[in-house]
Coordinates of C-alpha atoms in Angstrom, one line a residue:
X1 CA 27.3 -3.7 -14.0
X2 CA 30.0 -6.0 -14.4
X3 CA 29.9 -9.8 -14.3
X4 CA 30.8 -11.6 -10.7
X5 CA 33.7 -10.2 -9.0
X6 CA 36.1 -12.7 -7.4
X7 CA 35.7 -14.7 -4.5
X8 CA 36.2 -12.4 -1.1
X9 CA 37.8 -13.7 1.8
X10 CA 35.2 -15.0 4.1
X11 CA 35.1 -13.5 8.1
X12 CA 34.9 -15.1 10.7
X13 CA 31.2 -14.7 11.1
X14 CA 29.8 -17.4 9.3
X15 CA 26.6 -16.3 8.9
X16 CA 27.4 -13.0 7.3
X17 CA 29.8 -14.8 4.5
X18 CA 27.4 -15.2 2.0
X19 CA 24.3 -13.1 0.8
X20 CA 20.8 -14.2 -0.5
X21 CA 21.4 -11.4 -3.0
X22 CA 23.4 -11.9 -6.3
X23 CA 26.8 -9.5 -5.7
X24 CA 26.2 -7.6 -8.6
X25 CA 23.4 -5.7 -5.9
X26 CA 25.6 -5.3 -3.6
X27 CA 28.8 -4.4 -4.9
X28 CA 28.0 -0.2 -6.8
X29 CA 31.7 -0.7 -8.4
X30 CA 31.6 -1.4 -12.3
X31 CA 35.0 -3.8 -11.6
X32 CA 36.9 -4.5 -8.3
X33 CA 39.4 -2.3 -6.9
X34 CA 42.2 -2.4 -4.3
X35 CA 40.7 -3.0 -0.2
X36 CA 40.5 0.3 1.4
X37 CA 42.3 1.6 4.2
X38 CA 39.5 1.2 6.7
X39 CA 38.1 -2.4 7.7
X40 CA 34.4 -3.2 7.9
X41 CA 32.8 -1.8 10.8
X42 CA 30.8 -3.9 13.5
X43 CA 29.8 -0.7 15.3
X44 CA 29.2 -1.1 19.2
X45 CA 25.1 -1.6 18.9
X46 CA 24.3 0.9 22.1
X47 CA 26.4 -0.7 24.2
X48 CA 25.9 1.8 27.0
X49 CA 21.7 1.3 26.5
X50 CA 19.7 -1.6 26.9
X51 CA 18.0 -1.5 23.7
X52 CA 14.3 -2.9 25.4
X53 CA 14.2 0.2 28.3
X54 CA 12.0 2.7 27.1
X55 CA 12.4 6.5 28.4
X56 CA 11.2 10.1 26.8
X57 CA 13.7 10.5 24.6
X58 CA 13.0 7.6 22.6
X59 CA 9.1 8.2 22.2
X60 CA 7.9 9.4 18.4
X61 CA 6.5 12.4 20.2
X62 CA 9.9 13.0 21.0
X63 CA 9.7 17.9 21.3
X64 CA 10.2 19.4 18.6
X65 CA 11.1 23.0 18.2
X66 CA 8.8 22.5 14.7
X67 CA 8.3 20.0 11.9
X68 CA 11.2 21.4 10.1
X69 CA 13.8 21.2 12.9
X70 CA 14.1 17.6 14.1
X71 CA 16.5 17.5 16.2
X72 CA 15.4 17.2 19.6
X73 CA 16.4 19.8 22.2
X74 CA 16.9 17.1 25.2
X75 CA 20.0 14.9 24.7
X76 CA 20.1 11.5 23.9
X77 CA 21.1 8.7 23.9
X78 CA 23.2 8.9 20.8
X79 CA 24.3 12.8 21.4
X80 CA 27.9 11.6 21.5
X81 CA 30.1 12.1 18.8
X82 CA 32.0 9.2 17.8
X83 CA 35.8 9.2 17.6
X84 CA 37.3 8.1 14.3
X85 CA 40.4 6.6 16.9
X86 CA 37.8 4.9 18.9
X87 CA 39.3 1.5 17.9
X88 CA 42.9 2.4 18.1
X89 CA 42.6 3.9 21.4
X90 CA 41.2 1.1 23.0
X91 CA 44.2 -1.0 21.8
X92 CA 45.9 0.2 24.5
X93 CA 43.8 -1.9 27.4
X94 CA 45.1 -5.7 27.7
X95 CA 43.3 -8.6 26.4
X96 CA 41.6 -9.7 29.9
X97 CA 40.2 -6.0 30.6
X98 CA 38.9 -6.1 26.6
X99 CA 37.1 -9.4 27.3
X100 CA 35.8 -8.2 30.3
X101 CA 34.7 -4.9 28.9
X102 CA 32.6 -7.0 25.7
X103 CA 31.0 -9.4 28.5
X104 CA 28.7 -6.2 30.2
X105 CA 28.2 -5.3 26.9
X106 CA 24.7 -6.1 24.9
X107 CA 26.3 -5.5 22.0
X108 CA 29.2 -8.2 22.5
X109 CA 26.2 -10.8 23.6
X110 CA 24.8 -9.8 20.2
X111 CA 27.4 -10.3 17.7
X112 CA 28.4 -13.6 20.0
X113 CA 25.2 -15.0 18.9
X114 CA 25.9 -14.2 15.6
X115 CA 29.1 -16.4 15.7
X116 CA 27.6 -19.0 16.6
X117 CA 24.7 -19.2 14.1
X118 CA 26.5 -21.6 11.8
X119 CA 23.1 -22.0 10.0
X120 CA 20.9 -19.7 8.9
X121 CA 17.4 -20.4 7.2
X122 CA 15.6 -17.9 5.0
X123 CA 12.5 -17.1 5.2
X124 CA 9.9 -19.1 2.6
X125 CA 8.8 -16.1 -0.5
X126 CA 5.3 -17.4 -0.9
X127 CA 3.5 -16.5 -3.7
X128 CA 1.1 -15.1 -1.8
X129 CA 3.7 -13.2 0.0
X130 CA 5.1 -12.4 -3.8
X131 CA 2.0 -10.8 -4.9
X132 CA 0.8 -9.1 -1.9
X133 CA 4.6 -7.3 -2.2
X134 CA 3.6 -7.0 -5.8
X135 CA 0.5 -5.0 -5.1
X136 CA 1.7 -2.1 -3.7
X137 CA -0.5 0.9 -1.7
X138 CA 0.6 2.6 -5.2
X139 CA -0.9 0.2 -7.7
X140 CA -4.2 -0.4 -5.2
X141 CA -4.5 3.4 -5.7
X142 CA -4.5 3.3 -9.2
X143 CA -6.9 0.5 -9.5
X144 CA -9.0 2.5 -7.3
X145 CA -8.9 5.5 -8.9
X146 CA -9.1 3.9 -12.5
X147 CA -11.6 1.5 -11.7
X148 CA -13.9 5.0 -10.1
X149 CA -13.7 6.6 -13.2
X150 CA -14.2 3.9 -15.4
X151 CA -17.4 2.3 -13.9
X152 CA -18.4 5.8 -14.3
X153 CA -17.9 6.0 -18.1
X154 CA -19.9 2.9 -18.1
X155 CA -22.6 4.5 -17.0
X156 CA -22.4 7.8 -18.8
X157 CA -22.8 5.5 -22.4
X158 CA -25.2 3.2 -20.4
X159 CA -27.4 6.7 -20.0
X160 CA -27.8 6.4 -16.6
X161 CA -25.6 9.9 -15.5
X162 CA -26.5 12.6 -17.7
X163 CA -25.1 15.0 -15.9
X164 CA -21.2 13.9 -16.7
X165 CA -22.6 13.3 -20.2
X166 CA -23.2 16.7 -20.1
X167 CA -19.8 18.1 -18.4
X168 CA -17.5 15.8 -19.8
X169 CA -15.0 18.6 -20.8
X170 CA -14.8 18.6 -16.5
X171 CA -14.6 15.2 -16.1
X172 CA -11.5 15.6 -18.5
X173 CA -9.8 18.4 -16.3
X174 CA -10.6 17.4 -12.8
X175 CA -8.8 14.3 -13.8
X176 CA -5.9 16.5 -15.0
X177 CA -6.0 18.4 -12.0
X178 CA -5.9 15.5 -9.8
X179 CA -2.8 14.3 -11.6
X180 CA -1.5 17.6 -11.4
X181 CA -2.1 18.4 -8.0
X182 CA -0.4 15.0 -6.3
X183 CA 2.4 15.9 -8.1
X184 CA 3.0 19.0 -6.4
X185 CA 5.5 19.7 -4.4
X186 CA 3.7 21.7 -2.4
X187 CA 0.7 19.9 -2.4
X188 CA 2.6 16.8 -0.9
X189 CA 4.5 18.5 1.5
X190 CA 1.4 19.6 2.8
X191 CA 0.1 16.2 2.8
X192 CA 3.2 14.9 4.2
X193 CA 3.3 17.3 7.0
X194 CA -0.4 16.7 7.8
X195 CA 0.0 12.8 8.2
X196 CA 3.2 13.4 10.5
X197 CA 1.2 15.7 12.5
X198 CA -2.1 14.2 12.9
X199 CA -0.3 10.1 13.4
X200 CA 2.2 11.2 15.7
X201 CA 0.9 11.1 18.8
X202 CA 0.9 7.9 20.6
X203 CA -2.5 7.2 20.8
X204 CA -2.1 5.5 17.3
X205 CA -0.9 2.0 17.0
X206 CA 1.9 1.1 14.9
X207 CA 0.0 -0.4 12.2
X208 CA -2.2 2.6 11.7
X209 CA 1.4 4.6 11.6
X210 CA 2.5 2.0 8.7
X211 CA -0.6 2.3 6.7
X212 CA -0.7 5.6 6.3
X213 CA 3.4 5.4 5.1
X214 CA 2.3 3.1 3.0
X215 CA -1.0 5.3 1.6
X216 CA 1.0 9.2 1.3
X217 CA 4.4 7.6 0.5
X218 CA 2.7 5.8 -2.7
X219 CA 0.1 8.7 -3.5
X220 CA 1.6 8.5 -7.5
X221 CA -0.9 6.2 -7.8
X222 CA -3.8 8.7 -7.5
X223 CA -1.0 10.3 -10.5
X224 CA -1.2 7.5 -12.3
X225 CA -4.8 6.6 -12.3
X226 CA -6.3 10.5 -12.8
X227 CA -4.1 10.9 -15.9
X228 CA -5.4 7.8 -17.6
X229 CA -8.9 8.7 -16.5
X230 CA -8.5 11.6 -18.0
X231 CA -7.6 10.3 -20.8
X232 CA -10.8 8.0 -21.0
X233 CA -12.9 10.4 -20.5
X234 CA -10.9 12.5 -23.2
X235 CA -11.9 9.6 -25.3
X236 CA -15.5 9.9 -24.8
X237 CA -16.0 13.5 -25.0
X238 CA -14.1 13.7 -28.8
X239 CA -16.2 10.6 -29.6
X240 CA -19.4 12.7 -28.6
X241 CA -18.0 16.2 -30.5
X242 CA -16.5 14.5 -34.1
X243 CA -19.8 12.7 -34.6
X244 CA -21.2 16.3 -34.6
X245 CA -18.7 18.3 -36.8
X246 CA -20.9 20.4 -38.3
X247 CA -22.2 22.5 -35.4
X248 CA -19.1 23.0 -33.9
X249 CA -16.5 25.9 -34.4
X250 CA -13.8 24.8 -36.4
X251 CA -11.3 26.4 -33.2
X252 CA -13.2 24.1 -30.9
X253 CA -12.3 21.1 -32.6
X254 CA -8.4 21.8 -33.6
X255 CA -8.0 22.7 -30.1
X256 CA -9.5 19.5 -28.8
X257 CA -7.4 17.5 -31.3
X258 CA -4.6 19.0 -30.0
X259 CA -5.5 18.5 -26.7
X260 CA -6.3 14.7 -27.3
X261 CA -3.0 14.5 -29.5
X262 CA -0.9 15.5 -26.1
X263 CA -2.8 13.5 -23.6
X264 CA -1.9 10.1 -25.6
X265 CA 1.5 10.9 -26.2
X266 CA 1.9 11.8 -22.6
X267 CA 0.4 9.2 -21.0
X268 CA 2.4 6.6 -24.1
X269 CA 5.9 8.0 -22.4
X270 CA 4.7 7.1 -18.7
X271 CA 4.8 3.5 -19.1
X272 CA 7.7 1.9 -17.2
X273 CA 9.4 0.4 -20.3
X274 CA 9.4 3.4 -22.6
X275 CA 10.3 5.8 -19.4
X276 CA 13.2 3.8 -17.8
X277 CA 15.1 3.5 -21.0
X278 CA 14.6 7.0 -22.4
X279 CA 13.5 9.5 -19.0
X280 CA 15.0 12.4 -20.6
X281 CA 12.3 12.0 -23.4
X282 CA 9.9 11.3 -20.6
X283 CA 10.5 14.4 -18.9
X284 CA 10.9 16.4 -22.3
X285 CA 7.6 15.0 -23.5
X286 CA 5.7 15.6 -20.1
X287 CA 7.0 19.1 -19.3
X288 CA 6.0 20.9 -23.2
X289 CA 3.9 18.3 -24.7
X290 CA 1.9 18.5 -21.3
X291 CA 1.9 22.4 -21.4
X292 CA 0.7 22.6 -25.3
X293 CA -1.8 19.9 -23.7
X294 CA -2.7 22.8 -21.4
X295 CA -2.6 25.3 -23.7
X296 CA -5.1 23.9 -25.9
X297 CA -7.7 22.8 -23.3
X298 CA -8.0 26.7 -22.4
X299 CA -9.0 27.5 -25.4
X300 CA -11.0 25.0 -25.8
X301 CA -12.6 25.9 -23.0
X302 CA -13.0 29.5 -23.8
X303 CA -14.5 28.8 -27.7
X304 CA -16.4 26.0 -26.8
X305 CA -18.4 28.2 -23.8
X306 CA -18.4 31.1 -25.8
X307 CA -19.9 29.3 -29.0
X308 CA -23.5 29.2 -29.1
X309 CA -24.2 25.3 -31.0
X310 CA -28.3 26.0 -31.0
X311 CA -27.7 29.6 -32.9
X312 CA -24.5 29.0 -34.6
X313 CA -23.3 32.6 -33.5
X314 CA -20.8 33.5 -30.9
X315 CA -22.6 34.5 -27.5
X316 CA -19.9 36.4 -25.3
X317 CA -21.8 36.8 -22.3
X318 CA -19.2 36.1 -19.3
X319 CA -21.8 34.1 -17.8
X320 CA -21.5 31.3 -20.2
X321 CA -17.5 31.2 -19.5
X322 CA -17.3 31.6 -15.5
X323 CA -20.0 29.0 -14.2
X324 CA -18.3 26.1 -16.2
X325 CA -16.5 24.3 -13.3
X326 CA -13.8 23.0 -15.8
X327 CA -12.5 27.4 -15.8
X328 CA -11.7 26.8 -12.6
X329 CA -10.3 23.6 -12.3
X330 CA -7.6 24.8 -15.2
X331 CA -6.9 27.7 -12.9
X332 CA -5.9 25.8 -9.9
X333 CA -4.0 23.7 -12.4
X334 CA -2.5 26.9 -14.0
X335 CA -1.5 28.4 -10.3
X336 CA -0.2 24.5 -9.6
X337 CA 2.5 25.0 -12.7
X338 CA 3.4 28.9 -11.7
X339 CA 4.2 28.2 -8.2
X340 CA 6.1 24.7 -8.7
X341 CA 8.8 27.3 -11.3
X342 CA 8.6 30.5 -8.7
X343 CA 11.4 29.1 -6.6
X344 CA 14.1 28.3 -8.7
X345 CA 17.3 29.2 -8.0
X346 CA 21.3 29.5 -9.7
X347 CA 23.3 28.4 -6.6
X348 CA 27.0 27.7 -6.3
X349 CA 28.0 24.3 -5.7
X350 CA 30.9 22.4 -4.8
X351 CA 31.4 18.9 -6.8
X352 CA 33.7 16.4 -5.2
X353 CA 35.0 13.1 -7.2
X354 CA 37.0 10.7 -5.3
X355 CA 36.5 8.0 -8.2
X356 CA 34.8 8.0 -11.3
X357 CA 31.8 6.3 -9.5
X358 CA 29.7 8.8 -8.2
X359 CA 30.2 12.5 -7.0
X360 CA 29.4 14.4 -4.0
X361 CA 27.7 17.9 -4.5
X362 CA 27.9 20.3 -2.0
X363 CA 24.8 22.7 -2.3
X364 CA 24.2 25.9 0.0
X365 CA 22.0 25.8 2.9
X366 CA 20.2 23.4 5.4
X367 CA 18.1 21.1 5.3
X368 CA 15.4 19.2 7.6
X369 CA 15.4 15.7 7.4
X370 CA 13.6 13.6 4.7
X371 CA 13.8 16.8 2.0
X372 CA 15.0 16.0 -1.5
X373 CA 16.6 17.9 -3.7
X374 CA 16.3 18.7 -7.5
X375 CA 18.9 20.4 -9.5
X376 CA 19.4 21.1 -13.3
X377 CA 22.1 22.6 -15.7
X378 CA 19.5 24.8 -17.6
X379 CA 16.6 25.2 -15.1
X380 CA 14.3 24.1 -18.3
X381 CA 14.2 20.9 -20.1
X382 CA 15.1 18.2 -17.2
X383 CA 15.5 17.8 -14.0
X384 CA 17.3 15.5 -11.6
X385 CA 16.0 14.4 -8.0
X386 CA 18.5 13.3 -5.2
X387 CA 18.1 12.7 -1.5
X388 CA 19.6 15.5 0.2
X389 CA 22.4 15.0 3.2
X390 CA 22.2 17.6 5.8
X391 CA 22.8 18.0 9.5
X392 CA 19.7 20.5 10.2
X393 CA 18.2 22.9 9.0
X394 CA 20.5 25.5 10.5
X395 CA 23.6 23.7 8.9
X396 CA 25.1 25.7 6.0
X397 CA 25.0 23.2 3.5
X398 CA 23.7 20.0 2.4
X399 CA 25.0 17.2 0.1
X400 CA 23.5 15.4 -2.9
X401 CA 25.3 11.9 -3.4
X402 CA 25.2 11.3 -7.1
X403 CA 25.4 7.5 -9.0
X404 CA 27.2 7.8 -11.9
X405 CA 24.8 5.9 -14.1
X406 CA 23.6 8.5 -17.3
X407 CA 24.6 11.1 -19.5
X408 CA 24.0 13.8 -16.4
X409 CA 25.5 12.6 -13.6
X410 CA 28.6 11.5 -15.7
X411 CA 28.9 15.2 -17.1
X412 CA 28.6 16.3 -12.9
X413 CA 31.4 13.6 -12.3
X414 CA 33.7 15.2 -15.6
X415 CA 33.2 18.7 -15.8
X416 CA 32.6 19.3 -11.9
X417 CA 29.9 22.5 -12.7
X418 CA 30.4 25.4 -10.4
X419 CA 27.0 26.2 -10.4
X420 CA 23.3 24.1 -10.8
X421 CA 20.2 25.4 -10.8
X422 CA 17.5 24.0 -8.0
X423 CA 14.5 24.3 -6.5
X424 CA 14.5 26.1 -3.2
X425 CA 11.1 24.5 -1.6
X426 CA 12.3 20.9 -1.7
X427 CA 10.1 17.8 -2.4
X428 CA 9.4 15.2 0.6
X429 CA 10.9 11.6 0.6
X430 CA 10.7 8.2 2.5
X431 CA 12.4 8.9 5.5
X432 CA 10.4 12.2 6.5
X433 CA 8.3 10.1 8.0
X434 CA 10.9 8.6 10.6
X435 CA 8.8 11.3 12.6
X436 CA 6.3 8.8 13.0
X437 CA 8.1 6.0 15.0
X438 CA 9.7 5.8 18.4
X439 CA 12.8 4.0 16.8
X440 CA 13.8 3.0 13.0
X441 CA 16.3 0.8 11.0
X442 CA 17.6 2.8 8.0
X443 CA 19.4 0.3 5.6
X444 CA 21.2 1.5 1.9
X445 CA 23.5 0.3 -0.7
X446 CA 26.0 2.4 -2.1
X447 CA 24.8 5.9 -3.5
X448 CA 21.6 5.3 -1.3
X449 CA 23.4 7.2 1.7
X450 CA 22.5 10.3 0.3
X451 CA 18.4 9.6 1.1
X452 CA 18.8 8.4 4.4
X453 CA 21.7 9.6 6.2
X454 CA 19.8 13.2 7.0
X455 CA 17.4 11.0 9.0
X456 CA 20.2 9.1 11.1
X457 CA 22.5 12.2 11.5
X458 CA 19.0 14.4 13.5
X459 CA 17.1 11.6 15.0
X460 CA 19.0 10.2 17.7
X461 CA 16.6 7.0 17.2
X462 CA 17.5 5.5 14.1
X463 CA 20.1 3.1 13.0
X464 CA 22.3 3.3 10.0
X465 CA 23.7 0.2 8.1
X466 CA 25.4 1.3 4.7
X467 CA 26.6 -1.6 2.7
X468 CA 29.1 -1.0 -0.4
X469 CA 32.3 -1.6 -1.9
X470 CA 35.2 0.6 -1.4
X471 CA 33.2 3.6 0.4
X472 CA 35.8 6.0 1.3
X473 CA 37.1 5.1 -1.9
X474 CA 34.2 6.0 -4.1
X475 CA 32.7 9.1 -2.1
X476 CA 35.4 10.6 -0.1
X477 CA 36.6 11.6 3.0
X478 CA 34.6 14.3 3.5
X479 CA 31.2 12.5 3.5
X480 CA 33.1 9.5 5.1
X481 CA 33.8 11.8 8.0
X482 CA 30.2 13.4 8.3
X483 CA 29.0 10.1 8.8
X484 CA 31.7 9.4 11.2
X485 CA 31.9 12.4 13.0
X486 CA 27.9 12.9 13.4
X487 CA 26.5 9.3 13.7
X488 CA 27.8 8.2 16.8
X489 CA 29.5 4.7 17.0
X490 CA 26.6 2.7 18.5
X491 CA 24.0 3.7 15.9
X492 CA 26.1 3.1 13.2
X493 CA 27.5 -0.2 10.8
X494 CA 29.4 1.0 7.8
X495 CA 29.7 -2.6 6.1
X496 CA 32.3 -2.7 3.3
X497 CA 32.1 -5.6 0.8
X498 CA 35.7 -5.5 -0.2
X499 CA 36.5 -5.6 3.4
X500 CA 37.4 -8.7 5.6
X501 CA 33.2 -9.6 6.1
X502 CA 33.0 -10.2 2.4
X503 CA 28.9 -9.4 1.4
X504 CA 26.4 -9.4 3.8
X505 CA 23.2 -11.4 3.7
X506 CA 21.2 -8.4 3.7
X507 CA 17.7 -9.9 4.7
X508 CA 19.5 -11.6 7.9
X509 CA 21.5 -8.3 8.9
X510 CA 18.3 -6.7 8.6
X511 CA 16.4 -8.9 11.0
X512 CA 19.2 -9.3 13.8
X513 CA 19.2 -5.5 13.4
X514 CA 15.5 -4.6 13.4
X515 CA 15.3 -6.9 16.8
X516 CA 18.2 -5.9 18.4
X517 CA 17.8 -2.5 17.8
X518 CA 13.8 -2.6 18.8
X519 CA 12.5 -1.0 15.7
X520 CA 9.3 -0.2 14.8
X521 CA 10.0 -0.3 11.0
X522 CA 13.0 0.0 8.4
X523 CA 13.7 1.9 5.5
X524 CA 15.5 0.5 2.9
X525 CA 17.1 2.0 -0.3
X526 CA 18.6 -0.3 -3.0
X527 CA 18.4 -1.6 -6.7
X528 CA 15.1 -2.5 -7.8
X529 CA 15.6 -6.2 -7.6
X530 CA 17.1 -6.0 -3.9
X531 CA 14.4 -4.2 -2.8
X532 CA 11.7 -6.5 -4.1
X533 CA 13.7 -9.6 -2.2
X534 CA 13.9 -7.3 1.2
X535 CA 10.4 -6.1 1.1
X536 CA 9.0 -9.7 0.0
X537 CA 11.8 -11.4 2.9
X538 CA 10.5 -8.3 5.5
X539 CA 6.7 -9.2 4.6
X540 CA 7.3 -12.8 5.3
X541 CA 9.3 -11.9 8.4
X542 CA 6.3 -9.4 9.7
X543 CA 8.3 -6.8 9.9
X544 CA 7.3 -3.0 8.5
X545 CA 9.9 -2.1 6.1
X546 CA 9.6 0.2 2.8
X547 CA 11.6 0.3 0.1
X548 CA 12.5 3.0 -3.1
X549 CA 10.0 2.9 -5.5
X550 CA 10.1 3.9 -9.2
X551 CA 7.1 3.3 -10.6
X552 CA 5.8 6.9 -9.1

């Protein structure tokens, strides 16, 4: 990012002049560049609907053909398409009939308030409020998981549990395939899908609805805590086996060295500051160093079952392999890593690049909303995730909206590939579970589009607000007009900072939003210190929001 960009002119809405956020959040641009052609837009905030009447359509219940097509079959409200000449067209009506047109409107009594807010006070970050924000469903799952297994190492070398003293080898893998399994994409698109299905109905209050967001959407820390549990009990196991070298099988101790070798270096390239500043390492290390990991506990399995310590002979009766629980728990784990690789895919793809900012994949076939998508130039050694733009299901394409910000999505910007390998059963994200509420506020910066636009474009209930420098500028017409053409004008503010508003204050657009609009909850999707200052603003505010997280 590049130091302060100049001084924008200032609008003459007071209140959205400045931003409680530094501008290097808002603005995506490395350095300025020239105004675009199209202003900011202060879409018409349903100015046909009164935003507090409640009817069918707007219920989270809302009928659905399935869970994967979520576009309701009953118009709505927002069923219109919007007209990109909207604005010019209505130049033609004389001054008096505009005014009178603006004073039926609820949205004109809306943005007339805003004029005349010449103050505006933030609301107080407490640092109660701080840490509460701090201590995320994802890091009270970890504790809970870690703390689990830990108090019961305690009392394994206590001696008061002598059956895990006995079966550490499946404390070890259970662990692993807890860590594995919530990884899965299919294991959390099941558990996804169940908590949309079983919370939707509206016999469950919005908080209940928000808690369980909060609990599924920040299940890596079940991830998080397993595979350091596993590594602990790793820990004690070797402890308990190298005291007793001698009547062990030399196999059964390489393997678990091996094994114990993998697990630390794994678990070493998870931490934050050694994955954020070299992921492609990450990923190498926890793709193959986790499979030799694998590798080696299945045989240690299989030696240490089939090596008889009392008799110092090898005893190959199958009983001795197939009643150890920890066989079974590396085959689900096994059957987890097959099935996660069965449905990859070489599909052609169309890469757009409007600016040397970010580029705008086109990918065959349709998506639902809230489905990512993960693509690849080998299909091997790493793999990228991106929200996934798509008008249904039925559509015949969807689009991946790519930051350029490493090596990978500068080579898609440069050499514009033809083809990319991905995963054809796609992982969940955030905004799948805009299911789960009557009405939503979907707010993103820049390259963030691409996670939450799906949601906006087949749920006639949400509203987008997409803040950036230079949009049509940086990622085209043809996504420019998608949005355009498919989110109708009154659920829609496409908010340029170059343009005649200047920046935003983000945490105040969101409010005046999120009550105007009668929201249930918002989504947002920005840099990591933007999202801490909306979620910790949105906490002190009351009001649900959810941000990106990357500690997952």
């Amino acid at each position: 990012m590049a130091g302060s960009p100049k001084e924008e002119p200032r609008s003459s809405l007071n209140s959205f002049a400045f931003s409680s956020l530094p501008p290097h959040e808002l603005d995506c641009a490395d350095h300025p560049v020239d105004s675009p052609e199209r202003p900011s837009e202060l879409s018409q905030l349903r100015a046909d609907v009164d935003p507090n009447h409640s009817s069918s359509e707007l219920d989270s219940d809302t009928d659905y053909d399935s869970d994967s097509d979520p576009i309701p079959r009953s118009g709505g409200f927002g069923s219109k398409k919007a007209d990109l000449e909207s604005h010019s067209t209505g130049s033609h009506n004389s001054p008096s009939e505009d005014k009178k047109v603006h004073e039926r409107t609820p949205f004109s009594s809306w943005k007339h308030e805003l004029e005349q807010k010449s103050t505006y006070v933030a609301p107080k970050i407490t640092l109660m409020t701080t840490l509460l924000t701090w201590f995320t469903p994802y890091r009270q799952l970890f504790v809970l998981t870690f703390g689990v297994n830990f108090a019961g190492v305690v009392t394994v070398l206590s001696g008061y549990w002598p059956w895990a003293l006995r079966h550490l080898t499946a404390m070890v893998v259970g662990n692993a395939l807890l860590a594995i399994g919530i990884r899965s994409e299919w294991v959390l698109r099941f558990l996804y899908w169940s908590a949309v299905k079983t919370f939707r109905p509206r016999m469950f209050p919005l908080w209940i609805r928000v808690k369980v967001v909060g609990v599924v959407y920040h299940i890596g820390g079940v991830h998080s805590g397993c595979g350091l549990s596993a590594l602990l009990w790793l820990s004690v196991a070797s402890s308990v086996y190298f005291k007793n070298t001698s009547v062990h099988n030399v196999i059964t101790l390489i393997s678990l060295g091996i094994c114990q070798a993998c697990l630390y270096l794994t678990c070493l390239s998870a931490f934050p500051f050694i994955r954020g500043r070299h992921h492609n390492l990450f990923e190498i290390i926890h793709r193959f160093v986790g499979w030799i990991g694998i590798v080696s506990t299945i045989l240690f399995v299989i030696v240490d079952s089939l090596w008889d310590v009392a008799e110092q002979r090898w005893n190959s009766m199958a009983s001795r392999l197939i009643t150890k629980p920890e066989l079974w728990f590396l085959t689900a784990i096994v059957f987890l890593i097959v099935f996660s690789w069965i449905t990859i895919a070489k599909v052609p793809v169309t890469v757009f690049t409007s600016s040397d900012k970010a580029s705008v994949i086109r990918v065959p076939g349709g998506l639902t909303s809230g489905l990512h998508t993960r693509i690849s130039m080998g299909g091997l050694r790493e793999w990228h995730i991106f929200g996934s733009i798509s008008e249904g299901k039925h559509a015949d394409c969807h689009y991946i909206v790519a930051a350029v910000q490493g090596e990978f999505t500068k080579m898609l910007n440069v050499d514009k590939p033809v083809a990319l390998y991905t995963k054809r059963w796609k992982p969940c994200g955030l905004p799948y579970f805009s299911r789960l509420f009557k009405r939503g506020l979907a707010i993103c910066t820049g390259s963030g589009i691409g996670a939450v636009a799906s949601t906006c474009l087949q749920h006639d209930s949400w509203f987008l607000i997409w803040i950036g420098p230079n949009l049509e500028t940086t990622y085209g017409k043809e996504l420019m007009e998608l949005i355009y053409n498919r989110i109708p004008e009154n659920r829609r503010l496409i908010w340029d900072t170059r343009g005649p508003l200047g920046r935003p204050d983000v945490v105040r657009l969101l409010k005046d939003t999120h009550q105007y609009w009668n929201a249930e909850v918002t989504l947002f999707v920005g840099s990591p210190e933007m999202n801490n200052n909306v979620l910790q603003s949105s906490r002190a505010l009351n009001i649900p929001a959810f941000g990106s997280i990357w500690d997952a």
